[in-house]
Amino acid sequence: LVASMEQVDETYIMVKPDGVQRGLVGEIISRFEKKGFKLTGLKLFQCPKELAEEHYKDLKAKPFFPGLIDYITSGPVVCMAWEGVGVVASARKLIGSTDPLKAEPGTIRGDLAVQTGRNVVHGSDSPENGKREIGLWFKEGELCQWTPAQAPWLR
Ligand code: RTP
């Protein structure tokens, strides 16, 4: 069915503290805007330790977990919700591999980062996690459902 291919998904994208510190917020938002996805949530936020631990709960047993929590809570992050057809997988492609040295040039990490532990941006890995993470990082009233205008400024 065509309808199922047109399923609109949502994903949680976050500029991590190193991205904020390095002045990459605009550059990163721009990549998703230019691709054509719709921004439905956006805020600068100092993440409490409990939320970082909940967000990364699947990685709790990893040796890098304590360092990861310190990193994510080290300064403000930029939380974003993006909507669109295929947005979850597409955003992961735009972001590139977890290890920035393996990420292709043209991707955010491929262009802007070097270390796995400082890889500037997060993106949900499935539509289910997209919903879960948006629910975790945003309150109901912080999200906007809106319809882009049909370019009246070109008339
Ligand atoms: P993300 O969730 O942030 O988009 O990253 P990912 O799926 O590509 O990678 P994942 O395996 O879920 O790891 C989450 C984040 O943990 C940090 N990490 N550090 N030092 C290390 O070996 C190591 N491995 C992972 C990275 O910041 C990674 O994005």
Tab-separated table of C-alpha atoms and ligand atoms in Angstrom:
chain	number	residue	atom	x	y	z
A	1	LEU	CA	0.000	0.000	0.000
A	2	VAL	CA	1.230	3.479	-0.872
A	3	ALA	CA	-0.225	4.797	2.387
A	4	SER	CA	2.120	2.664	4.496
A	5	MET	CA	5.151	3.987	2.561
A	6	GLU	CA	3.986	7.508	3.324
A	7	GLN	CA	4.036	6.890	7.081
A	8	VAL	CA	5.210	10.042	8.832
A	9	ASP	CA	7.680	9.274	11.625
A	10	GLU	CA	9.297	11.382	14.291
A	11	THR	CA	12.813	11.325	15.624
A	12	TYR	CA	14.658	12.829	18.563
A	13	ILE	CA	17.806	14.694	17.534
A	14	MET	CA	20.114	16.261	20.095
A	15	VAL	CA	23.147	18.497	19.701
A	16	LYS	CA	25.419	17.162	22.449
A	17	PRO	CA	27.378	19.506	24.773
A	18	ASP	CA	30.486	19.500	22.533
A	19	GLY	CA	28.369	20.631	19.566
A	20	VAL	CA	26.959	23.516	21.635
A	21	GLN	CA	30.410	24.469	23.006
A	22	ARG	CA	31.928	24.438	19.505
A	23	GLY	CA	29.230	26.673	18.019
A	24	LEU	CA	27.811	23.985	15.728
A	25	VAL	CA	24.125	24.341	16.686
A	26	GLY	CA	23.115	26.341	13.599
A	27	GLU	CA	25.104	24.122	11.243
A	28	ILE	CA	23.486	20.960	12.628
A	29	ILE	CA	19.906	22.316	12.622
A	30	SER	CA	20.523	23.523	9.086
A	31	ARG	CA	21.303	20.027	7.769
A	32	PHE	CA	17.861	18.729	8.831
A	33	GLU	CA	16.048	21.880	7.669
A	34	LYS	CA	17.669	21.787	4.235
A	35	LYS	CA	16.908	18.087	3.828
A	36	GLY	CA	13.222	18.994	4.158
A	37	PHE	CA	12.151	17.629	7.518
A	38	LYS	CA	9.778	19.514	9.814
A	39	LEU	CA	10.928	20.816	13.184
A	40	THR	CA	8.263	20.233	15.858
A	41	GLY	CA	10.296	20.840	19.031
A	42	LEU	CA	13.421	22.817	19.944
A	43	LYS	CA	15.048	23.875	23.218
A	44	LEU	CA	18.393	24.543	24.911
A	45	PHE	CA	18.493	22.390	28.026
A	46	GLN	CA	20.812	21.418	30.876
A	47	CYS	CA	20.153	17.697	31.227
A	48	PRO	CA	19.884	16.269	34.766
A	49	LYS	CA	21.861	13.092	35.480
A	50	GLU	CA	18.685	10.998	35.973
A	51	LEU	CA	17.400	11.871	32.491
A	52	ALA	CA	20.756	11.090	30.848
A	53	GLU	CA	20.750	7.699	32.601
A	54	GLU	CA	17.181	6.975	31.479
A	55	HIS	CA	17.917	8.006	27.886
A	56	TYR	CA	20.983	5.753	27.706
A	57	LYS	CA	19.604	2.948	29.959
A	58	ASP	CA	20.358	0.242	27.328
A	59	LEU	CA	24.062	1.129	27.619
A	60	LYS	CA	24.166	0.902	31.432
A	61	ALA	CA	26.479	-2.160	31.420
A	62	LYS	CA	29.022	-0.595	29.016
A	63	PRO	CA	32.404	0.473	30.414
A	64	PHE	CA	31.980	3.928	28.838
A	65	PHE	CA	28.560	4.525	30.507
A	66	PRO	CA	29.783	6.738	33.434
A	67	GLY	CA	31.876	8.829	31.030
A	68	LEU	CA	28.926	9.101	28.646
A	69	ILE	CA	26.667	10.409	31.425
A	70	ASP	CA	29.354	12.937	32.514
A	71	TYR	CA	29.689	14.074	28.883
A	72	ILE	CA	25.957	14.509	28.227
A	73	THR	CA	25.441	16.414	31.484
A	74	SER	CA	28.633	18.532	31.137
A	75	GLY	CA	26.799	21.510	29.603
A	76	PRO	CA	23.605	22.428	27.780
A	77	VAL	CA	22.312	20.308	24.900
A	78	VAL	CA	19.907	21.314	22.119
A	79	CYS	CA	16.875	19.028	22.066
A	80	MET	CA	14.947	18.678	18.824
A	81	ALA	CA	11.942	16.763	17.530
A	82	TRP	CA	11.817	16.321	13.734
A	83	GLU	CA	8.978	14.865	11.683
A	84	GLY	CA	8.775	13.431	8.176
A	85	VAL	CA	8.495	10.381	5.947
A	86	GLY	CA	11.471	8.140	6.712
A	87	VAL	CA	12.938	10.729	9.063
A	88	VAL	CA	14.455	8.225	11.539
A	89	ALA	CA	16.648	6.336	9.058
A	90	SER	CA	17.378	9.445	7.006
A	91	ALA	CA	18.543	11.385	10.073
A	92	ARG	CA	20.883	8.506	11.009
A	93	LYS	CA	22.361	8.740	7.482
A	94	LEU	CA	22.751	12.513	7.735
A	95	ILE	CA	24.466	12.038	11.131
A	96	GLY	CA	26.857	9.264	9.989
A	97	SER	CA	28.587	6.423	11.862
A	98	THR	CA	28.989	6.513	15.643
A	99	ASP	CA	32.786	6.667	15.235
A	100	PRO	CA	33.359	9.991	13.435
A	101	LEU	CA	36.573	8.662	11.851
A	102	LYS	CA	34.458	5.991	10.122
A	103	ALA	CA	31.654	8.418	9.213
A	104	GLU	CA	31.522	9.403	5.532
A	105	PRO	CA	32.455	12.938	4.508
A	106	GLY	CA	29.225	14.840	3.939
A	107	THR	CA	27.683	13.478	7.126
A	108	ILE	CA	27.559	15.621	10.274
A	109	ARG	CA	30.019	13.459	12.194
A	110	GLY	CA	32.142	12.824	9.079
A	111	ASP	CA	32.520	16.562	8.551
A	112	LEU	CA	32.608	17.896	12.099
A	113	ALA	CA	33.915	15.352	14.617
A	114	VAL	CA	36.863	13.071	15.442
A	115	GLN	CA	36.113	11.106	18.637
A	116	THR	CA	33.321	8.585	19.366
A	117	GLY	CA	33.079	10.041	22.872
A	118	ARG	CA	32.604	13.564	21.411
A	119	ASN	CA	30.465	12.885	18.354
A	120	VAL	CA	28.388	16.118	18.533
A	121	VAL	CA	24.907	14.761	17.854
A	122	HIS	CA	22.399	12.055	18.740
A	123	GLY	CA	19.624	10.573	16.606
A	124	SER	CA	17.001	7.945	17.548
A	125	ASP	CA	17.665	4.503	16.071
A	126	SER	CA	14.041	3.420	15.441
A	127	PRO	CA	10.581	5.034	15.107
A	128	GLU	CA	9.665	3.453	18.483
A	129	ASN	CA	12.697	5.022	20.142
A	130	GLY	CA	11.939	8.309	18.363
A	131	LYS	CA	8.561	8.447	20.117
A	132	ARG	CA	10.021	7.241	23.424
A	133	GLU	CA	12.840	9.792	23.419
A	134	ILE	CA	10.637	12.744	22.377
A	135	GLY	CA	8.363	11.805	25.293
A	136	LEU	CA	11.372	11.684	27.591
A	137	TRP	CA	12.934	15.024	26.629
A	138	PHE	CA	9.849	17.176	25.898
A	139	LYS	CA	6.709	18.079	27.808
A	140	GLU	CA	3.444	18.034	25.843
A	141	GLY	CA	3.143	21.842	25.555
A	142	GLU	CA	6.686	22.199	24.221
A	143	LEU	CA	5.895	20.515	20.906
A	144	CYS	CA	4.208	22.317	17.973
A	145	GLN	CA	2.104	20.698	15.296
A	146	TRP	CA	2.127	23.053	12.315
A	147	THR	CA	1.672	23.094	8.549
A	148	PRO	CA	4.310	24.853	6.450
A	149	ALA	CA	2.819	27.682	4.338
A	150	GLN	CA	2.774	27.161	0.564
A	151	ALA	CA	5.594	29.662	-0.013
A	152	PRO	CA	3.409	32.836	-0.218
A	153	TRP	CA	6.644	34.896	-0.066
A	154	LEU	CA	7.396	33.819	-3.658
A	155	ARG	CA	4.230	35.367	-5.104
B	1	RTP	P1	23.590	8.022	19.445
B	1	RTP	O1	22.605	7.119	20.167
B	1	RTP	O2	24.194	9.083	20.331
B	1	RTP	O3	23.080	8.575	18.140
B	1	RTP	O4	24.816	7.109	19.072
B	1	RTP	P2	24.796	5.714	18.366
B	1	RTP	O5	23.442	5.087	18.364
B	1	RTP	O6	25.479	5.934	17.065
B	1	RTP	O7	25.758	4.881	19.334
B	1	RTP	P3	25.449	4.025	20.668
B	1	RTP	O8	26.189	2.745	20.541
B	1	RTP	O9	23.994	3.988	21.003
B	1	RTP	O10	26.209	4.893	21.744
B	1	RTP	C1	25.637	6.051	22.245
B	1	RTP	C2	26.695	7.090	22.447
B	1	RTP	O11	27.620	6.654	23.430
B	1	RTP	C3	28.899	7.173	23.136
B	1	RTP	N1	29.845	6.072	22.987
B	1	RTP	N2	31.058	6.107	23.480
B	1	RTP	N3	33.713	5.451	24.204
B	1	RTP	C4	33.005	4.603	23.492
B	1	RTP	O12	33.485	3.562	23.110
B	1	RTP	C5	31.646	4.952	23.149
B	1	RTP	N4	30.799	4.206	22.459
B	1	RTP	C6	29.655	4.921	22.363
B	1	RTP	C7	28.799	7.960	21.854
B	1	RTP	O13	28.598	9.348	22.200
B	1	RTP	C8	27.557	7.386	21.214
B	1	RTP	O14	26.977	8.295	20.305
